[in-house]
Amino acid sequence: QVQLVESGGGLVQPGGSLRLSCAASGFSFSIYDMRWYRQAPEKERELVALITSGGISTQYADSVKGRFTISRDNAKNTIYLQMNSLKPEDTALYYCNSYFTLTRNYWGQGTQVTVSS
């Protein structure tokens, strides 16, 4: 059964850090690119970061470049998003996804990140 479970969000002050995790199951995780998305209040869902199946190549939205790092552990069917130097505008519900799950219109519940003083 396909499942994506995001975790690691929370409340953090500006300048702080969080590490998000996404545990995937129910598909051949290691052959798919994986992505982190976020959706902030009053905004469209945004692609934040992408990592290729082998973990060699990564891509980031300009808004997070230099602050966020995406990684994956195929042995654990898990991807991560290390978030440093957090800003209030990073506040959003963060989701992971893949081509496999996107084409099936599947989304997990997400994990909430709130950056506030």
XYZ file of N, CA and C in Angstrom:
351
model
N 0.843 -1.174 0.000
C 0.000 0.000 0.000
C 0.893 1.243 0.000
N 0.585 2.182 -0.875
C 1.382 3.391 -0.999
C 1.176 4.271 0.229
N 2.280 4.776 0.749
C 2.191 5.660 1.894
C 3.386 6.606 1.924
N 3.118 7.849 2.266
C 4.143 8.854 2.504
C 3.854 9.476 3.854
N 4.826 9.429 4.740
C 4.639 9.938 6.086
C 5.717 10.973 6.374
N 5.309 12.222 6.442
C 6.218 13.319 6.739
C 6.268 13.555 8.245
N 7.431 13.952 8.722
C 7.585 14.242 10.138
C 8.730 15.225 10.334
N 8.844 15.741 11.537
C 9.957 16.602 11.898
C 9.644 18.075 11.973
N 8.450 18.457 11.585
C 8.087 19.854 11.653
C 7.880 20.319 13.079
N 7.689 21.612 13.214
C 7.477 22.183 14.522
C 7.592 23.682 14.496
N 7.627 24.246 15.672
C 7.770 25.688 15.842
C 9.229 26.015 16.117
N 9.758 26.947 15.361
C 11.158 27.331 15.511
C 11.284 28.838 15.324
N 12.249 29.423 15.997
C 12.493 30.849 15.852
C 13.251 31.154 14.564
N 13.105 32.354 14.044
C 13.898 32.733 12.867
C 15.380 32.493 13.099
N 16.024 31.955 12.082
C 17.428 31.604 12.182
C 17.681 30.196 12.664
N 16.651 29.528 13.128
C 16.787 28.178 13.626
C 16.799 27.140 12.528
N 16.846 25.880 12.947
C 16.948 24.764 12.015
C 15.961 23.665 12.367
N 15.567 22.934 11.352
C 14.770 21.734 11.502
C 15.219 20.727 10.449
N 15.016 19.458 10.747
C 15.216 18.419 9.749
C 13.924 17.643 9.573
N 13.390 17.695 8.373
C 12.182 16.963 8.047
C 12.535 15.592 7.485
N 11.667 14.639 7.741
C 11.822 13.297 7.204
C 10.561 12.899 6.464
N 10.731 12.056 5.479
C 9.610 11.484 4.738
C 9.880 10.014 4.541
N 9.075 9.197 5.155
C 9.185 7.757 5.021
C 8.187 7.272 3.983
N 8.687 6.589 2.976
C 7.861 6.133 1.866
C 7.737 4.621 1.876
N 6.615 4.142 1.392
C 6.411 2.714 1.274
C 5.388 2.441 0.180
N 5.384 1.212 -0.310
C 4.384 0.802 -1.270
C 4.756 0.991 -2.730
N 5.960 1.437 -3.010
C 6.442 1.546 -4.379
C 7.957 1.426 -4.389
N 8.515 1.335 -5.592
C 9.957 1.133 -5.730
C 10.687 2.450 -5.533
N 10.858 2.797 -4.299
C 11.380 4.099 -3.908
C 12.682 4.461 -4.613
N 13.590 3.530 -4.691
C 14.943 3.830 -5.137
C 15.051 4.221 -6.605
N 14.040 3.961 -7.417
C 14.113 4.291 -8.835
C 13.443 5.619 -9.177
N 12.887 6.291 -8.196
C 12.167 7.536 -8.447
C 12.869 8.742 -7.853
N 12.842 9.830 -8.609
C 13.173 11.119 -8.026
C 12.188 11.406 -6.899
N 12.649 12.129 -5.900
C 11.784 12.519 -4.804
C 11.820 14.034 -4.639
N 10.721 14.571 -4.147
C 10.572 16.009 -4.058
C 9.982 16.419 -2.721
N 10.362 17.596 -2.294
C 9.694 18.274 -1.199
C 8.907 19.453 -1.762
N 7.674 19.573 -1.321
C 6.806 20.694 -1.638
C 6.411 21.393 -0.345
N 5.930 22.599 -0.492
C 5.334 23.272 0.651
C 4.164 24.127 0.184
N 3.256 24.350 1.105
C 2.122 25.203 0.826
C 1.900 26.108 2.029
N 2.096 27.378 1.794
C 1.897 28.384 2.823
C 0.488 28.945 2.718
N 0.005 29.530 3.791
C -1.319 30.152 3.727
C -1.404 31.166 2.598
N -2.477 31.115 1.865
C -2.756 32.056 0.781
C -1.799 31.930 -0.399
N -1.086 30.835 -0.483
C -0.166 30.625 -1.594
C -0.393 29.259 -2.237
N 0.057 29.144 -3.476
C 0.000 27.875 -4.181
C 1.067 26.929 -3.645
N 0.826 25.656 -3.819
C 1.825 24.669 -3.467
C 3.074 24.875 -4.326
N 4.220 24.816 -3.689
C 5.481 25.174 -4.308
C 6.461 24.011 -4.221
N 7.156 23.746 -5.310
C 8.238 22.770 -5.288
C 9.451 23.401 -4.618
N 9.920 22.776 -3.566
C 11.027 23.307 -2.779
C 12.354 22.702 -3.185
N 12.379 21.380 -3.328
C 13.629 20.686 -3.602
C 13.356 19.360 -4.282
N 14.312 18.916 -5.053
C 14.233 17.650 -5.770
C 15.560 16.920 -5.638
N 15.474 15.604 -5.535
C 16.668 14.778 -5.538
C 16.437 13.610 -6.479
N 17.408 13.310 -7.303
C 17.284 12.222 -8.252
C 17.370 10.884 -7.542
N 17.011 9.841 -8.280
C 16.859 8.526 -7.656
C 18.113 8.040 -6.958
N 19.258 8.307 -7.548
C 20.511 7.891 -6.951
C 21.086 8.876 -5.956
N 20.451 10.013 -5.816
C 20.900 11.009 -4.871
C 22.067 11.859 -5.340
N 22.414 11.749 -6.605
C 23.576 12.459 -7.114
C 23.277 13.921 -7.417
N 22.102 14.185 -7.966
C 21.743 15.534 -8.367
C 20.607 16.069 -7.515
N 20.677 17.355 -7.218
C 19.629 18.023 -6.463
C 19.282 19.343 -7.115
N 18.067 19.811 -6.872
C 17.605 21.097 -7.355
C 16.811 21.766 -6.250
N 16.880 23.090 -6.206
C 16.213 23.848 -5.169
C 15.516 25.064 -5.741
N 14.424 25.416 -5.113
C 13.812 26.698 -5.411
C 14.757 27.817 -5.003
N 14.710 28.900 -5.756
C 15.591 30.021 -5.444
C 15.397 30.536 -4.019
N 14.198 30.442 -3.530
C 13.889 30.980 -2.219
C 14.566 30.226 -1.077
N 14.996 28.995 -1.319
C 15.609 28.194 -0.267
C 17.045 27.814 -0.569
N 17.515 28.137 -1.734
C 18.857 27.754 -2.152
C 19.902 28.302 -1.186
N 20.799 27.435 -0.782
C 21.827 27.817 0.169
C 21.442 27.636 1.611
N 20.172 27.398 1.877
C 19.694 27.211 3.242
C 19.165 25.800 3.494
N 18.576 25.188 2.473
C 17.991 23.858 2.611
C 18.832 22.836 1.868
N 18.831 21.613 2.378
C 19.525 20.515 1.731
C 18.638 19.282 1.723
N 18.399 18.739 0.550
C 17.632 17.508 0.416
C 18.599 16.331 0.312
N 18.231 15.230 0.924
C 19.046 14.026 0.850
C 18.132 12.809 0.906
N 18.697 11.649 0.645
C 17.890 10.437 0.690
C 18.715 9.266 1.175
N 18.020 8.309 1.746
C 18.605 7.052 2.171
C 17.731 5.962 1.577
N 18.159 5.424 0.453
C 17.331 4.445 -0.243
C 17.168 3.153 0.550
N 18.131 2.836 1.381
C 18.013 1.643 2.213
C 16.882 1.772 3.218
N 16.555 3.003 3.586
C 15.485 3.254 4.539
C 14.213 3.781 3.885
N 14.216 3.912 2.568
C 13.071 4.488 1.849
C 12.665 5.829 2.444
N 13.652 6.658 2.677
C 13.421 7.916 3.373
C 14.173 9.048 2.690
N 13.526 10.208 2.615
C 14.214 11.428 2.224
C 14.160 12.417 3.373
N 15.079 13.368 3.318
C 15.206 14.353 4.373
C 15.285 15.744 3.771
N 14.917 16.705 4.568
C 15.119 18.097 4.204
C 15.710 18.808 5.407
N 16.985 19.128 5.320
C 17.642 19.901 6.359
C 17.394 21.370 6.079
N 16.801 22.051 7.033
C 16.375 23.428 6.868
C 17.135 24.290 7.870
N 17.979 25.148 7.360
C 18.766 26.043 8.196
C 18.400 27.490 7.914
N 18.784 28.351 8.825
C 18.536 29.789 8.674
C 17.090 30.069 8.317
N 16.203 29.465 9.054
C 14.788 29.554 8.729
C 14.256 30.969 8.881
N 13.346 31.291 7.988
C 12.716 32.606 7.942
C 11.214 32.462 8.142
N 10.557 33.505 8.590
C 9.103 33.424 8.734
C 8.401 33.021 7.441
N 8.916 33.421 6.305
C 8.296 33.064 5.041
C 8.445 31.595 4.681
N 9.229 30.849 5.449
C 9.303 29.404 5.278
C 8.138 28.682 5.946
N 7.356 29.397 6.704
C 6.207 28.798 7.365
C 5.262 28.202 6.334
N 4.978 26.919 6.479
C 4.157 26.220 5.504
C 3.936 24.787 5.966
N 3.024 24.131 5.294
C 2.860 22.696 5.427
C 3.740 22.035 4.370
N 4.634 21.181 4.804
C 5.620 20.565 3.916
C 5.228 19.134 3.581
N 5.300 18.808 2.300
C 4.952 17.492 1.795
C 6.100 16.907 0.993
N 6.217 15.600 1.003
C 7.085 14.928 0.051
C 6.238 14.251 -1.015
N 6.862 13.967 -2.145
C 6.157 13.233 -3.180
C 7.139 12.703 -4.225
N 6.630 11.912 -5.129
C 7.403 11.295 -6.198
C 6.554 11.269 -7.452
N 7.183 10.981 -8.590
C 6.421 10.825 -9.819
C 5.369 9.735 -9.658
N 5.752 8.643 -9.034
C 4.840 7.532 -8.846
C 3.575 7.966 -8.101
N 3.758 8.670 -7.012
C 2.611 9.045 -6.199
C 1.873 10.260 -6.746
N 2.593 11.188 -7.364
C 1.946 12.349 -7.972
C 0.969 11.935 -9.069
N 1.386 11.006 -9.909
C 0.529 10.578 -11.007
C -0.694 9.817 -10.526
N -0.676 9.399 -9.297
C -1.825 8.744 -8.678
C -2.578 9.702 -7.760
N -2.178 10.954 -7.782
C -2.804 12.007 -6.987
C -2.810 11.662 -5.506
N -1.713 11.118 -5.058
C -1.586 10.764 -3.656
C -0.681 11.763 -2.943
N -1.147 12.228 -1.804
C -0.363 13.086 -0.927
C -0.490 12.590 0.509
N 0.600 12.715 1.240
C 0.536 12.432 2.655
C -0.106 13.581 3.410
N -0.055 13.512 4.716
C -0.675 14.554 5.525
C 0.190 15.796 5.684
N 1.462 15.690 5.356
C 2.375 16.812 5.498
C 2.833 17.003 6.931
N 3.810 17.882 7.097
C 4.271 18.251 8.424
C 4.394 19.769 8.484
N 3.885 20.342 9.539
C 3.799 21.793 9.649
C 5.099 22.378 10.180
N 5.593 23.377 9.483
C 6.744 24.155 9.927
C 6.276 25.580 10.173
N 6.509 26.054 11.368
C 6.146 27.422 11.717
C 7.378 28.138 12.237
N 7.720 29.226 11.593
C 8.895 30.017 11.960
C 8.396 31.348 12.500
N 8.584 31.543 13.771
C 8.027 32.722 14.419
C 8.786 33.033 15.697
N 8.827 34.313 16.036
C 9.406 34.746 17.295
C 8.414 34.643 18.442
